[in-house]
CSV table of N, CA and C in Angstrom, one decimal:
chain,number,residue,atom,x,y,z
B,1,MET,N,96.2,126.3,104.8
B,1,MET,CA,97.0,125.4,104.3
B,1,MET,C,98.3,126.4,103.6
B,2,ASP,N,99.5,126.0,103.5
B,2,ASP,CA,100.7,126.9,103.2
B,2,ASP,C,101.0,127.1,101.4
B,3,SER,N,101.8,127.9,101.3
B,3,SER,CA,101.8,128.3,99.7
B,3,SER,C,102.5,127.2,99.0
B,4,ASP,N,103.2,126.1,99.7
B,4,ASP,CA,103.9,125.2,99.0
B,4,ASP,C,102.9,124.3,98.1
B,5,ASN,N,101.4,124.4,98.6
B,5,ASN,CA,100.5,123.6,98.1
B,5,ASN,C,100.0,124.0,96.7
B,6,ASP,N,100.3,123.4,95.7
B,6,ASP,CA,100.2,123.9,94.3
B,6,ASP,C,99.5,123.0,93.5
B,7,CYS,N,99.0,121.8,94.2
B,7,CYS,CA,98.0,121.1,93.4
B,7,CYS,C,96.7,121.4,92.9
B,8,GLY,N,96.2,122.6,93.7
B,8,GLY,CA,94.7,122.9,93.3
B,8,GLY,C,93.9,122.2,94.1
B,9,THR,N,93.9,121.3,94.8
B,9,THR,CA,93.1,120.6,95.7
B,9,THR,C,92.7,121.1,96.8
B,10,GLY,N,93.3,122.0,97.5
B,10,GLY,CA,93.0,122.3,98.9
B,10,GLY,C,93.9,121.6,100.0
B,11,TYR,N,94.5,120.3,99.4
B,11,TYR,CA,94.9,119.4,100.4
B,11,TYR,C,96.4,119.8,100.4
B,12,ASP,N,97.1,119.2,101.8
B,12,ASP,CA,98.6,119.6,101.5
B,12,ASP,C,99.1,118.5,102.7
B,13,ALA,N,99.9,117.6,101.9
B,13,ALA,CA,100.3,116.3,102.6
B,13,ALA,C,101.7,116.6,103.4
B,14,PHE,N,101.9,117.8,103.3
B,14,PHE,CA,102.7,117.9,104.2
B,14,PHE,C,102.5,118.3,105.6
B,15,GLN,N,101.3,118.9,105.7
B,15,GLN,CA,100.4,118.9,107.1
B,15,GLN,C,99.8,117.4,107.4
B,16,ARG,N,100.4,117.2,108.9
B,16,ARG,CA,100.2,115.9,109.5
B,16,ARG,C,98.7,115.6,109.5
B,17,THR,N,97.8,116.7,109.5
B,17,THR,CA,96.5,116.3,110.1
B,17,THR,C,95.6,116.5,108.6
B,18,CYS,N,96.3,116.6,107.8
B,18,CYS,CA,95.5,116.5,106.4
B,18,CYS,C,95.2,115.1,105.9
B,19,PRO,N,94.3,114.8,105.3
B,19,PRO,CA,93.8,113.4,105.0
B,19,PRO,C,94.8,113.1,103.5
B,20,SER,N,95.1,114.0,102.8
B,20,SER,CA,96.3,113.3,101.9
B,20,SER,C,97.8,112.9,102.7
B,21,HIS,N,98.0,113.2,104.0
B,21,HIS,CA,98.9,112.7,104.4
B,21,HIS,C,98.7,111.4,104.7
B,22,ALA,N,97.5,111.3,105.0
B,22,ALA,CA,97.1,109.7,105.5
B,22,ALA,C,97.2,108.8,104.4
B,23,VAL,N,96.9,109.4,103.4
B,23,VAL,CA,97.1,108.7,101.9
B,23,VAL,C,98.3,108.2,101.6
B,24,LEU,N,99.1,109.2,101.6
B,24,LEU,CA,100.5,108.8,101.7
B,24,LEU,C,101.0,107.8,102.7
B,25,GLU,N,100.8,108.0,103.6
B,25,GLU,CA,100.9,107.0,104.8
B,25,GLU,C,100.7,105.6,104.3
B,26,MET,N,99.4,105.5,103.9
B,26,MET,CA,98.9,104.1,103.4
B,26,MET,C,99.9,103.8,102.3
B,27,LEU,N,100.3,104.6,101.1
B,27,LEU,CA,101.0,104.5,100.1
B,27,LEU,C,102.4,104.1,100.4
B,28,ALA,N,102.8,104.3,101.6
B,28,ALA,CA,104.2,104.1,101.7
B,28,ALA,C,104.3,102.4,102.2
B,29,SER,N,103.4,101.9,102.5
B,29,SER,CA,103.6,100.2,102.7
B,29,SER,C,104.3,99.6,101.6
B,30,LYS,N,105.1,99.0,101.5
B,30,LYS,CA,105.6,98.1,100.6
B,30,LYS,C,104.8,97.0,100.5
B,31,TRP,N,103.8,96.5,100.9
B,31,TRP,CA,103.0,95.7,100.7
B,31,TRP,C,101.9,96.0,100.0
B,32,VAL,N,101.4,97.3,100.1
B,32,VAL,CA,100.1,98.3,99.6
B,32,VAL,C,101.0,98.0,98.0
B,33,TYR,N,102.1,98.8,98.1
B,33,TYR,CA,102.9,98.8,96.7
B,33,TYR,C,102.7,97.7,95.9
B,34,LEU,N,103.2,96.5,96.6
B,34,LEU,CA,103.5,95.3,95.7
B,34,LEU,C,102.2,94.7,95.1
B,35,VAL,N,101.1,94.6,96.1
B,35,VAL,CA,99.9,94.2,95.8
B,35,VAL,C,99.4,94.7,94.6
B,36,VAL,N,99.3,96.1,94.8
B,36,VAL,CA,98.9,96.8,93.9
B,36,VAL,C,99.6,96.5,92.5
B,37,CYS,N,100.7,96.5,92.1
B,37,CYS,CA,101.5,96.3,90.9
B,37,CYS,C,101.0,94.8,90.7
B,38,ALA,N,100.9,94.0,91.6
B,38,ALA,CA,100.6,92.3,91.0
B,38,ALA,C,99.4,92.4,90.6
B,39,LEU,N,98.5,93.1,91.0
B,39,LEU,CA,97.1,93.1,90.3
B,39,LEU,C,96.7,94.0,89.5
B,40,ARG,N,98.0,94.5,89.0
B,40,ARG,CA,97.8,95.5,87.5
B,40,ARG,C,97.5,94.5,86.4
B,41,ARG,N,98.1,93.2,86.4
B,41,ARG,CA,97.9,92.3,85.5
B,41,ARG,C,96.9,91.4,85.3
B,42,GLY,N,95.7,91.7,86.4
B,42,GLY,CA,94.5,91.5,86.3
B,42,GLY,C,94.0,90.5,87.7
B,43,ARG,N,92.9,89.9,87.7
B,43,ARG,CA,92.2,89.3,88.7
B,43,ARG,C,93.3,88.0,89.3
B,44,MET,N,93.1,88.3,90.5
B,44,MET,CA,93.9,87.1,91.1
B,44,MET,C,93.5,86.7,92.3
B,45,ARG,N,93.6,85.6,93.0
B,45,ARG,CA,93.0,85.0,94.0
B,45,ARG,C,94.3,84.9,95.3
B,46,ASN,N,93.7,85.0,96.4
B,46,ASN,CA,94.6,85.2,97.4
B,46,ASN,C,95.9,84.2,97.2
B,47,GLY,N,95.7,82.9,97.3
B,47,GLY,CA,96.7,82.2,97.1
B,47,GLY,C,97.7,82.7,96.0
B,48,GLU,N,97.1,83.1,94.8
B,48,GLU,CA,98.0,83.4,93.6
B,48,GLU,C,99.1,84.8,94.1
B,49,LEU,N,98.2,85.7,95.0
B,49,LEU,CA,99.0,87.0,95.3
B,49,LEU,C,99.9,86.2,96.2
B,50,ALA,N,99.5,85.6,97.2
B,50,ALA,CA,100.8,85.0,98.3
B,50,ALA,C,101.7,84.4,97.6
B,51,ARG,N,101.8,83.6,96.7
B,51,ARG,CA,102.7,83.2,95.8
B,51,ARG,C,103.8,84.2,95.2
B,52,ARG,N,102.9,85.1,94.4
B,52,ARG,CA,103.6,86.0,93.7
B,52,ARG,C,104.3,87.0,94.8
B,53,LEU,N,103.9,87.5,95.9
B,53,LEU,CA,104.6,88.2,97.1
B,53,LEU,C,105.5,87.5,97.9
B,54,GLU,N,106.5,87.2,97.6
B,54,GLU,CA,107.5,86.6,98.4
B,54,GLU,C,107.8,87.3,99.8
B,55,GLY,N,107.5,86.2,100.8
B,55,GLY,CA,107.5,87.1,102.2
B,55,GLY,C,106.6,87.6,102.8
B,56,ILE,N,105.5,87.7,102.2
B,56,ILE,CA,104.5,88.4,102.7
B,56,ILE,C,103.6,87.5,103.5
B,57,THR,N,103.1,87.5,104.8
B,57,THR,CA,102.5,86.4,105.6
B,57,THR,C,100.9,86.5,105.2
B,58,PRO,N,100.1,85.3,105.5
B,58,PRO,CA,98.8,85.5,105.2
B,58,PRO,C,98.0,86.9,106.0
B,59,LYS,N,98.5,87.1,107.2
B,59,LYS,CA,98.0,87.9,108.0
B,59,LYS,C,98.1,89.3,107.4
B,60,MET,N,99.1,89.4,106.8
B,60,MET,CA,99.6,90.8,106.3
B,60,MET,C,98.7,91.1,104.8
B,61,LEU,N,98.7,89.7,104.0
B,61,LEU,CA,98.3,89.9,102.7
B,61,LEU,C,96.6,90.6,102.9
B,62,THR,N,95.9,89.8,104.1
B,62,THR,CA,94.7,90.0,104.4
B,62,THR,C,94.3,91.5,104.6
B,63,GLN,N,95.4,92.0,105.3
B,63,GLN,CA,95.3,93.3,106.0
B,63,GLN,C,95.4,94.3,105.2
B,64,THR,N,96.3,94.1,104.2
B,64,THR,CA,96.6,94.8,103.0
B,64,THR,C,95.3,94.6,102.0
B,65,LEU,N,94.9,93.8,101.9
B,65,LEU,CA,93.7,93.7,100.5
B,65,LEU,C,92.8,94.3,101.3
B,66,ARG,N,92.5,94.0,102.8
B,66,ARG,CA,91.1,95.1,103.2
B,66,ARG,C,91.6,96.5,103.3
B,67,ILE,N,92.7,97.2,103.6
B,67,ILE,CA,92.8,98.5,103.3
B,67,ILE,C,92.5,98.8,101.9
B,68,LEU,N,93.2,98.0,101.1
B,68,LEU,CA,93.0,98.8,99.5
B,68,LEU,C,91.6,98.6,99.1
B,69,GLU,N,90.6,97.6,99.5
B,69,GLU,CA,89.6,97.3,99.3
B,69,GLU,C,88.7,98.6,100.1
B,70,ARG,N,89.0,99.0,101.4
B,70,ARG,CA,88.4,100.1,102.1
B,70,ARG,C,88.6,101.3,101.2
B,71,ASP,N,89.6,101.5,100.6
B,71,ASP,CA,90.3,102.7,100.1
B,71,ASP,C,89.6,103.1,98.7
B,72,GLY,N,89.0,102.0,98.2
B,72,GLY,CA,88.4,101.8,96.8
B,72,GLY,C,89.5,101.6,95.5
B,73,LEU,N,90.6,101.0,95.9
B,73,LEU,CA,91.7,100.7,95.2
B,73,LEU,C,91.5,99.3,94.5
B,74,VAL,N,90.8,98.2,95.5
B,74,VAL,CA,90.7,96.9,95.0
B,74,VAL,C,89.3,96.7,95.2
B,75,ARG,N,88.8,95.9,94.3
B,75,ARG,CA,87.4,95.3,94.4
B,75,ARG,C,87.5,93.7,94.6
B,76,ARG,N,86.8,93.3,95.7
B,76,ARG,CA,86.8,91.7,96.1
B,76,ARG,C,85.4,91.3,95.3
B,77,GLU,N,85.8,90.1,94.7
B,77,GLU,CA,84.2,89.5,94.3
B,77,GLU,C,84.4,88.1,95.0
B,78,ILE,N,83.2,87.4,95.6
B,78,ILE,CA,82.9,86.2,96.1
B,78,ILE,C,82.2,85.6,95.0
B,79,PHE,N,82.7,84.5,94.8
B,79,PHE,CA,81.8,83.3,94.2
B,79,PHE,C,81.1,82.2,94.8
B,80,PRO,N,79.9,82.2,94.7
B,80,PRO,CA,79.2,81.2,95.6
B,80,PRO,C,79.5,79.9,95.3
B,81,VAL,N,80.5,79.5,95.2
B,81,VAL,CA,80.8,77.9,95.1
B,81,VAL,C,81.1,77.3,96.5
B,82,ILE,N,81.7,76.2,96.5
B,82,ILE,CA,82.1,75.3,97.7
B,82,ILE,C,83.1,74.6,97.3
B,83,PRO,N,84.2,74.8,97.7
B,83,PRO,CA,84.7,76.0,98.7
B,83,PRO,C,84.6,77.3,98.1
B,84,PRO,N,84.1,78.6,98.8
B,84,PRO,CA,84.0,79.8,98.1
B,84,PRO,C,85.3,80.3,97.7
B,85,ARG,N,85.0,81.0,96.4
B,85,ARG,CA,86.2,81.3,95.8
B,85,ARG,C,86.0,82.9,95.6
B,86,VAL,N,87.2,83.5,96.0
B,86,VAL,CA,87.2,84.9,96.1
B,86,VAL,C,88.2,85.5,95.3
B,87,GLU,N,88.2,86.5,94.8
B,87,GLU,CA,89.2,87.1,93.4
B,87,GLU,C,89.1,88.6,93.7
B,88,TYR,N,90.5,89.3,93.5
B,88,TYR,CA,90.6,90.4,93.6
B,88,TYR,C,91.0,91.3,92.4
B,89,GLU,N,90.7,92.6,92.2
B,89,GLU,CA,91.0,93.2,91.0
B,89,GLU,C,91.2,94.4,91.6
B,90,LEU,N,92.0,95.3,90.7
B,90,LEU,CA,92.0,96.7,90.9
B,90,LEU,C,90.8,97.5,90.0
B,91,THR,N,90.4,98.6,90.8
B,91,THR,CA,89.5,99.3,90.4
B,91,THR,C,89.8,100.4,89.6
B,92,ASP,N,89.2,101.2,88.9
B,92,ASP,CA,89.8,102.2,88.0
B,92,ASP,C,90.6,103.2,88.8
B,93,LEU,N,90.1,103.5,90.0
B,93,LEU,CA,91.3,104.2,90.9
B,93,LEU,C,92.5,103.4,91.3
B,94,GLY,N,92.6,102.3,91.1
B,94,GLY,CA,93.6,101.4,91.7
B,94,GLY,C,94.3,101.1,90.6
B,95,GLN,N,93.9,101.0,89.0
B,95,GLN,CA,94.7,100.8,87.8
B,95,GLN,C,95.3,102.4,87.4
B,96,ASN,N,94.6,103.3,88.0
B,96,ASN,CA,95.6,104.6,87.8
B,96,ASN,C,96.7,104.7,88.7
B,97,LEU,N,96.3,104.3,90.0
B,97,LEU,CA,97.9,104.3,91.0
B,97,LEU,C,99.0,103.5,90.3
B,98,ALA,N,98.3,102.2,89.9
B,98,ALA,CA,99.2,101.2,89.8
B,98,ALA,C,100.2,101.7,88.4
B,99,GLY,N,99.8,102.3,87.5
B,99,GLY,CA,100.6,103.1,86.6
B,99,GLY,C,101.9,103.7,87.2
B,100,LEU,N,101.4,104.7,88.1
B,100,LEU,CA,102.5,105.5,88.7
B,100,LEU,C,103.5,104.6,89.6
B,101,LEU,N,102.9,103.4,90.3
B,101,LEU,CA,103.8,102.7,91.0
B,101,LEU,C,104.7,101.9,90.2
B,102,THR,N,104.3,101.5,88.9
B,102,THR,CA,104.8,100.7,87.8
B,102,THR,C,106.0,101.2,87.4
B,103,GLN,N,105.8,102.8,87.4
B,103,GLN,CA,107.2,103.7,86.9
B,103,GLN,C,108.1,103.7,87.8
B,104,ILE,N,107.6,103.7,89.1
B,104,ILE,CA,108.6,103.9,90.5
B,104,ILE,C,109.3,102.5,90.5
B,105,ARG,N,108.5,101.4,90.2
B,105,ARG,CA,109.4,99.9,90.3
B,105,ARG,C,110.3,100.0,89.1
B,106,SER,N,109.9,100.3,88.1
B,106,SER,CA,110.7,100.4,87.1
B,106,SER,C,112.1,101.4,87.2
B,107,TRP,N,111.9,102.3,87.8
B,107,TRP,CA,113.0,103.3,88.1
B,107,TRP,C,114.0,102.5,89.2
B,108,SER,N,113.3,101.8,90.2
B,108,SER,CA,114.2,101.3,91.3
B,108,SER,C,115.1,100.1,90.6
B,109,GLU,N,114.1,99.2,89.5
B,109,GLU,CA,114.9,98.0,88.9
B,109,GLU,C,116.1,98.5,88.2
B,110,GLU,N,115.8,99.8,87.6
B,110,GLU,CA,116.9,100.3,86.5
B,110,GLU,C,118.2,100.9,87.4
B,111,HIS,N,118.0,101.3,88.4
B,111,HIS,CA,118.9,102.1,89.1
B,111,HIS,C,119.4,101.3,90.4
B,112,VAL,N,119.3,100.0,90.5
B,112,VAL,CA,119.7,99.2,91.4
B,112,VAL,C,121.6,99.3,91.5
B,113,PRO,N,122.2,99.3,90.4
B,113,PRO,CA,123.5,99.3,90.1
B,113,PRO,C,123.9,100.5,90.8
B,114,ASP,N,123.5,101.9,90.7
B,114,ASP,CA,123.7,103.0,91.1
B,114,ASP,C,123.3,103.2,92.4
B,115,ILE,N,122.6,102.4,93.1
B,115,ILE,CA,122.3,102.6,94.5
B,115,ILE,C,123.3,101.7,95.3
B,116,LYS,N,123.5,100.3,94.8
B,116,LYS,CA,124.6,99.4,95.5
B,116,LYS,C,125.9,100.3,95.2
B,117,GLU,N,126.2,100.9,94.2
B,117,GLU,CA,127.5,101.5,94.2
B,117,GLU,C,127.3,102.8,95.3
B,118,ALA,N,126.5,103.5,95.4
B,118,ALA,CA,126.6,104.7,96.5
B,118,ALA,C,126.7,104.3,97.7
B,119,ARG,N,125.9,103.0,97.8
B,119,ARG,CA,126.2,102.3,99.4
B,119,ARG,C,127.3,101.8,99.5
B,120,ALA,N,127.9,101.4,98.7
B,120,ALA,CA,129.4,100.7,98.7
B,120,ALA,C,130.3,102.0,98.9
B,121,ARG,N,130.4,103.0,98.2
B,121,ARG,CA,131.1,104.2,98.7
B,121,ARG,C,130.9,104.5,100.1
B,122,ALA,N,129.7,104.8,100.4
B,122,ALA,CA,129.3,105.4,101.9
B,122,ALA,C,129.8,104.1,102.9
B,123,ALA,N,129.8,102.9,102.6
B,123,ALA,CA,130.5,101.9,103.6
B,123,ALA,C,132.1,102.2,103.6
B,124,ALA,N,132.3,102.4,102.3
B,124,ALA,CA,134.2,102.4,102.4
B,124,ALA,C,134.7,104.0,103.4
B,125,ASN,N,133.7,105.1,103.0
B,125,ASN,CA,133.9,106.3,103.6
B,125,ASN,C,133.7,105.8,105.2
B,126,GLN,N,132.7,105.3,105.3
B,126,GLN,CA,132.4,105.0,107.2
B,126,GLN,C,133.4,104.5,107.6
B,127,GLU,N,134.1,103.3,106.6
B,127,GLU,CA,134.9,102.6,107.5
B,127,GLU,C,136.4,103.5,107.5
B,128,GLU,N,136.7,104.3,106.7
B,128,GLU,CA,137.9,104.8,106.6
B,128,GLU,C,137.8,106.0,107.8
B,129,GLY,N,136.7,106.6,108.0
B,129,GLY,CA,136.5,107.4,109.1
B,129,GLY,C,136.6,106.8,110.4
B,130,LEU,N,136.2,105.6,110.5
B,130,LEU,CA,136.4,104.6,111.8
B,130,LEU,C,138.0,104.4,111.9
B,131,GLN,N,138.7,104.2,110.9
B,131,GLN,CA,140.0,103.7,110.8
B,131,GLN,C,140.6,104.8,111.1
B,132,ALA,N,140.3,106.0,111.0
B,132,ALA,CA,140.9,107.4,111.1
B,132,ALA,C,141.0,107.9,112.5
B,133,GLN,N,139.8,107.5,113.0
B,133,GLN,CA,139.6,108.0,114.5
B,133,GLN,C,140.3,106.8,115.5
B,134,ALA,N,140.6,105.3,115.0
B,134,ALA,CA,141.3,104.5,115.9
B,134,ALA,C,143.0,105.0,116.2
C-alpha cells in the first residue's frame, strides 16, 4: 500500500483491488445512501421505503436492501403472519454509517444555492465561449 494510507488499517481505497475500494463503490450508490438515511428513523417495511424514496423502482429497492443486508448494514426481520410481513432496520454498523451520511445530506441541502449559482456561472461562461467562437 502507498504512503497516502494514513488510516492505520492497512487498507487503501485508492487501490482498485483493495476491499475498501469496493466498499466505497457500494456507498457511492444514491439508493444505498438514501435507504440508509431513510432507515435511520427506525424500522420500515418495503412499501414505506418505496413511498419515502421517490423514484426508486421495486427492483432497485430489493437489490439495494439485499446489498445492505449482505454487507451487514441492514437487518431484515420476517414475521410469520399471513400475508408475510417484512421489516428492515439498520444494524449498529448501519447506524454508524447513517450518522456520516446524514451530515453529507445536511451539507448538500445547505449548499444547494451555492451549487446552483456556480452551475449558472459555468453555463453563462460556456455560452460566452460559444458566442466568441461564432
